[in-house]
Amino acid sequence: MTAKKRIVLSSDHAAIELRQAIAKHIEEQGYEAVDIGPTTPDSVHYPSMGEAAAQKIASGDCDLGIILCGTGQGIMMAANKVKGIRCGVCNETFSAKMIRAHNDAQILSMGARVVGQGLALEIVDAFLSTEFEGGRHGLRVDMIKAMED
């Protein structure tokens, strides 16, 4: 039996409800949700939450991540500052598939003020069910990685 994939989830205060719905959804599919909060509606800083999720992946503690803020943009920018992390904002399923298949993104970012819960769950499913294709895309991902050195 293979181990469950560990998926880190994080958000700012604007996306708590959607993050919790996503955590429940992925656990029902057999993933292990590692929800690092926040748990109260008190204001938190999305850069800290994006970095914390990205560090869980960079350290090898988690396999993939899903992060959320109002638009998905700010938290994505913070996550991408962590060495080795590739994160993209997706508001529809095609991009969610492509960031995995072509860019080997480890983190999906979404905006709780941009997508509703039904679409968000479809985007999550597209992201989690897609594998990196490698090949010519591997060369391009290697070029991105080289920019970090």
PDB file of C-alpha atoms in Angstrom:
ATOM      1  CA  MET A   1       0.000   0.000   0.000  1.00  0.00           C
ATOM      2  CA  THR A   2       1.308   3.452  -0.893  1.00  0.00           C
ATOM      3  CA  ALA A   3       1.246   6.320   1.557  1.00  0.00           C
ATOM      4  CA  LYS A   4      -1.423   8.972   1.226  1.00  0.00           C
ATOM      5  CA  LYS A   5      -0.313  12.143  -0.512  1.00  0.00           C
ATOM      6  CA  ARG A   6      -0.012  14.928   2.038  1.00  0.00           C
ATOM      7  CA  ILE A   7      -1.569  18.156   0.820  1.00  0.00           C
ATOM      8  CA  VAL A   8      -0.840  21.336   2.778  1.00  0.00           C
ATOM      9  CA  LEU A   9      -3.634  23.899   2.853  1.00  0.00           C
ATOM     10  CA  SER A  10      -3.260  27.501   3.940  1.00  0.00           C
ATOM     11  CA  SER A  11      -5.096  30.778   3.487  1.00  0.00           C
ATOM     12  CA  ASP A  12      -5.579  34.204   4.851  1.00  0.00           C
ATOM     13  CA  HIS A  13      -8.689  35.256   6.759  1.00  0.00           C
ATOM     14  CA  ALA A  14     -10.647  35.886   3.514  1.00  0.00           C
ATOM     15  CA  ALA A  15     -10.627  32.219   2.526  1.00  0.00           C
ATOM     16  CA  ILE A  16     -11.117  30.169   5.686  1.00  0.00           C
ATOM     17  CA  GLU A  17     -14.504  28.731   4.714  1.00  0.00           C
ATOM     18  CA  LEU A  18     -13.394  27.724   1.213  1.00  0.00           C
ATOM     19  CA  ARG A  19     -10.135  26.241   2.536  1.00  0.00           C
ATOM     20  CA  GLN A  20     -12.025  24.109   5.035  1.00  0.00           C
ATOM     21  CA  ALA A  21     -14.420  22.891   2.315  1.00  0.00           C
ATOM     22  CA  ILE A  22     -11.440  21.942   0.144  1.00  0.00           C
ATOM     23  CA  ALA A  23      -9.783  20.104   3.049  1.00  0.00           C
ATOM     24  CA  LYS A  24     -12.921  18.040   3.587  1.00  0.00           C
ATOM     25  CA  HIS A  25     -13.235  17.378  -0.161  1.00  0.00           C
ATOM     26  CA  ILE A  26      -9.688  16.090  -0.578  1.00  0.00           C
ATOM     27  CA  GLU A  27      -9.859  13.952   2.563  1.00  0.00           C
ATOM     28  CA  GLU A  28     -12.970  12.292   1.124  1.00  0.00           C
ATOM     29  CA  GLN A  29     -10.808  11.413  -1.901  1.00  0.00           C
ATOM     30  CA  GLY A  30      -8.157   9.748   0.253  1.00  0.00           C
ATOM     31  CA  TYR A  31      -5.605  12.548   0.543  1.00  0.00           C
ATOM     32  CA  GLU A  32      -4.219  13.671   3.885  1.00  0.00           C
ATOM     33  CA  ALA A  33      -5.084  17.339   4.401  1.00  0.00           C
ATOM     34  CA  VAL A  34      -2.490  19.234   6.441  1.00  0.00           C
ATOM     35  CA  ASP A  35      -4.457  22.392   7.222  1.00  0.00           C
ATOM     36  CA  ILE A  36      -2.156  25.007   8.735  1.00  0.00           C
ATOM     37  CA  GLY A  37      -4.846  27.640   9.188  1.00  0.00           C
ATOM     38  CA  PRO A  38      -5.868  30.169  10.152  1.00  0.00           C
ATOM     39  CA  THR A  39      -8.897  29.054  12.147  1.00  0.00           C
ATOM     40  CA  THR A  40     -10.371  32.401  13.213  1.00  0.00           C
ATOM     41  CA  PRO A  41     -11.531  35.347  11.084  1.00  0.00           C
ATOM     42  CA  ASP A  42      -8.929  37.613  12.676  1.00  0.00           C
ATOM     43  CA  SER A  43      -6.795  39.309  10.058  1.00  0.00           C
ATOM     44  CA  VAL A  44      -3.610  37.439   9.105  1.00  0.00           C
ATOM     45  CA  HIS A  45      -0.922  38.312   6.585  1.00  0.00           C
ATOM     46  CA  TYR A  46      -1.130  36.272   3.378  1.00  0.00           C
ATOM     47  CA  PRO A  47       2.655  36.415   2.755  1.00  0.00           C
ATOM     48  CA  SER A  48       3.285  34.522   6.002  1.00  0.00           C
ATOM     49  CA  MET A  49       0.625  31.943   5.172  1.00  0.00           C
ATOM     50  CA  GLY A  50       1.951  31.422   1.632  1.00  0.00           C
ATOM     51  CA  GLU A  51       5.504  31.038   2.857  1.00  0.00           C
ATOM     52  CA  ALA A  52       4.477  28.573   5.582  1.00  0.00           C
ATOM     53  CA  ALA A  53       2.709  26.324   3.078  1.00  0.00           C
ATOM     54  CA  ALA A  54       5.602  26.507   0.608  1.00  0.00           C
ATOM     55  CA  GLN A  55       8.099  25.597   3.329  1.00  0.00           C
ATOM     56  CA  LYS A  56       6.086  22.436   4.099  1.00  0.00           C
ATOM     57  CA  ILE A  57       6.636  21.333   0.500  1.00  0.00           C
ATOM     58  CA  ALA A  58      10.227  22.537   0.191  1.00  0.00           C
ATOM     59  CA  SER A  59      11.111  20.555   3.332  1.00  0.00           C
ATOM     60  CA  GLY A  60       9.489  17.385   1.976  1.00  0.00           C
ATOM     61  CA  ASP A  61       6.882  17.297   4.750  1.00  0.00           C
ATOM     62  CA  CYS A  62       4.036  17.640   2.203  1.00  0.00           C
ATOM     63  CA  ASP A  63       3.710  16.573  -1.431  1.00  0.00           C
ATOM     64  CA  LEU A  64       1.508  19.330  -2.862  1.00  0.00           C
ATOM     65  CA  GLY A  65      -0.285  22.427  -1.644  1.00  0.00           C
ATOM     66  CA  ILE A  66      -3.423  24.497  -2.057  1.00  0.00           C
ATOM     67  CA  ILE A  67      -3.335  28.094  -0.887  1.00  0.00           C
ATOM     68  CA  LEU A  68      -5.987  30.791  -0.945  1.00  0.00           C
ATOM     69  CA  CYS A  69      -6.471  34.478  -0.327  1.00  0.00           C
ATOM     70  CA  GLY A  70      -8.960  37.000  -1.702  1.00  0.00           C
ATOM     71  CA  THR A  71      -7.602  36.847  -5.266  1.00  0.00           C
ATOM     72  CA  GLY A  72      -5.005  34.081  -4.987  1.00  0.00           C
ATOM     73  CA  GLN A  73      -2.371  36.460  -6.320  1.00  0.00           C
ATOM     74  CA  GLY A  74      -0.632  37.757  -3.197  1.00  0.00           C
ATOM     75  CA  ILE A  75      -0.338  34.402  -1.458  1.00  0.00           C
ATOM     76  CA  MET A  76       0.996  32.901  -4.719  1.00  0.00           C
ATOM     77  CA  MET A  77       3.681  35.583  -4.969  1.00  0.00           C
ATOM     78  CA  ALA A  78       4.831  34.811  -1.430  1.00  0.00           C
ATOM     79  CA  ALA A  79       4.894  31.031  -2.015  1.00  0.00           C
ATOM     80  CA  ASN A  80       6.981  31.474  -5.165  1.00  0.00           C
ATOM     81  CA  LYS A  81       9.702  33.229  -3.153  1.00  0.00           C
ATOM     82  CA  VAL A  82      10.551  29.919  -1.452  1.00  0.00           C
ATOM     83  CA  LYS A  83      13.374  28.205  -3.328  1.00  0.00           C
ATOM     84  CA  GLY A  84      12.211  25.264  -5.405  1.00  0.00           C
ATOM     85  CA  ILE A  85       8.536  26.168  -5.339  1.00  0.00           C
ATOM     86  CA  ARG A  86       6.375  26.628  -8.411  1.00  0.00           C
ATOM     87  CA  CYS A  87       2.881  27.935  -7.707  1.00  0.00           C
ATOM     88  CA  GLY A  88       0.216  29.233 -10.063  1.00  0.00           C
ATOM     89  CA  VAL A  89      -3.120  30.976  -9.669  1.00  0.00           C
ATOM     90  CA  CYS A  90      -5.967  29.159 -11.406  1.00  0.00           C
ATOM     91  CA  ASN A  91      -9.543  30.296 -11.870  1.00  0.00           C
ATOM     92  CA  GLU A  92     -10.538  27.446 -14.186  1.00  0.00           C
ATOM     93  CA  THR A  93      -9.670  23.776 -14.666  1.00  0.00           C
ATOM     94  CA  PHE A  94      -7.555  23.955 -17.840  1.00  0.00           C
ATOM     95  CA  SER A  95      -4.862  26.068 -16.191  1.00  0.00           C
ATOM     96  CA  ALA A  96      -4.926  23.820 -13.115  1.00  0.00           C
ATOM     97  CA  LYS A  97      -4.140  20.821 -15.306  1.00  0.00           C
ATOM     98  CA  MET A  98      -1.445  22.664 -17.251  1.00  0.00           C
ATOM     99  CA  ILE A  99       0.472  23.979 -14.248  1.00  0.00           C
ATOM    100  CA  ARG A 100       0.886  20.351 -13.173  1.00  0.00           C
ATOM    101  CA  ALA A 101       1.401  18.758 -16.612  1.00  0.00           C
ATOM    102  CA  HIS A 102       3.752  21.359 -18.098  1.00  0.00           C
ATOM    103  CA  ASN A 103       5.215  23.312 -15.158  1.00  0.00           C
ATOM    104  CA  ASP A 104       5.352  20.640 -12.426  1.00  0.00           C
ATOM    105  CA  ALA A 105       3.765  23.148 -10.038  1.00  0.00           C
ATOM    106  CA  GLN A 106       3.541  21.864  -6.497  1.00  0.00           C
ATOM    107  CA  ILE A 107       1.070  24.489  -5.303  1.00  0.00           C
ATOM    108  CA  LEU A 108      -2.295  25.639  -6.589  1.00  0.00           C
ATOM    109  CA  SER A 109      -3.451  29.109  -5.585  1.00  0.00           C
ATOM    110  CA  MET A 110      -7.028  30.376  -5.849  1.00  0.00           C
ATOM    111  CA  GLY A 111      -8.987  33.458  -4.902  1.00  0.00           C
ATOM    112  CA  ALA A 112     -11.925  32.945  -2.563  1.00  0.00           C
ATOM    113  CA  ARG A 113     -13.408  36.194  -3.862  1.00  0.00           C
ATOM    114  CA  VAL A 114     -12.948  35.043  -7.460  1.00  0.00           C
ATOM    115  CA  VAL A 115     -14.216  31.444  -7.625  1.00  0.00           C
ATOM    116  CA  GLY A 116     -17.179  29.853  -5.893  1.00  0.00           C
ATOM    117  CA  GLN A 117     -16.947  26.619  -3.962  1.00  0.00           C
ATOM    118  CA  GLY A 118     -18.252  24.365  -6.757  1.00  0.00           C
ATOM    119  CA  LEU A 119     -15.720  25.627  -9.289  1.00  0.00           C
ATOM    120  CA  ALA A 120     -12.945  25.634  -6.690  1.00  0.00           C
ATOM    121  CA  LEU A 121     -13.475  21.930  -6.019  1.00  0.00           C
ATOM    122  CA  GLU A 122     -13.362  21.193  -9.753  1.00  0.00           C
ATOM    123  CA  ILE A 123     -10.105  23.157 -10.039  1.00  0.00           C
ATOM    124  CA  VAL A 124      -8.647  21.222  -7.086  1.00  0.00           C
ATOM    125  CA  ASP A 125      -9.641  17.914  -8.703  1.00  0.00           C
ATOM    126  CA  ALA A 126      -8.006  18.931 -11.984  1.00  0.00           C
ATOM    127  CA  PHE A 127      -4.801  19.938 -10.197  1.00  0.00           C
ATOM    128  CA  LEU A 128      -4.547  16.831  -8.008  1.00  0.00           C
ATOM    129  CA  SER A 129      -5.412  14.339 -10.757  1.00  0.00           C
ATOM    130  CA  THR A 130      -2.801  15.597 -13.226  1.00  0.00           C
ATOM    131  CA  GLU A 131       0.793  14.351 -13.297  1.00  0.00           C
ATOM    132  CA  PHE A 132       3.851  16.134 -14.700  1.00  0.00           C
ATOM    133  CA  GLU A 133       4.473  15.072 -18.309  1.00  0.00           C
ATOM    134  CA  GLY A 134       8.245  15.564 -18.283  1.00  0.00           C
ATOM    135  CA  GLY A 135       9.925  15.424 -21.692  1.00  0.00           C
ATOM    136  CA  ARG A 136      10.358  18.855 -23.266  1.00  0.00           C
ATOM    137  CA  HIS A 137       8.549  20.312 -20.273  1.00  0.00           C
ATOM    138  CA  GLY A 138      11.254  18.917 -17.985  1.00  0.00           C
ATOM    139  CA  LEU A 139      13.870  20.984 -19.813  1.00  0.00           C
ATOM    140  CA  ARG A 140      11.783  24.108 -19.284  1.00  0.00           C
ATOM    141  CA  VAL A 141      11.220  23.382 -15.603  1.00  0.00           C
ATOM    142  CA  ASP A 142      14.980  22.857 -15.269  1.00  0.00           C
ATOM    143  CA  MET A 143      15.478  26.297 -16.819  1.00  0.00           C
ATOM    144  CA  ILE A 144      13.177  27.796 -14.173  1.00  0.00           C
ATOM    145  CA  LYS A 145      15.068  25.951 -11.414  1.00  0.00           C
ATOM    146  CA  ALA A 146      18.385  27.281 -12.759  1.00  0.00           C
ATOM    147  CA  MET A 147      17.163  30.843 -12.211  1.00  0.00           C
ATOM    148  CA  GLU A 148      17.184  30.181  -8.462  1.00  0.00           C
ATOM    149  CA  ASP A 149      20.876  29.376  -8.261  1.00  0.00           C
TER     150      ASP A 149
END
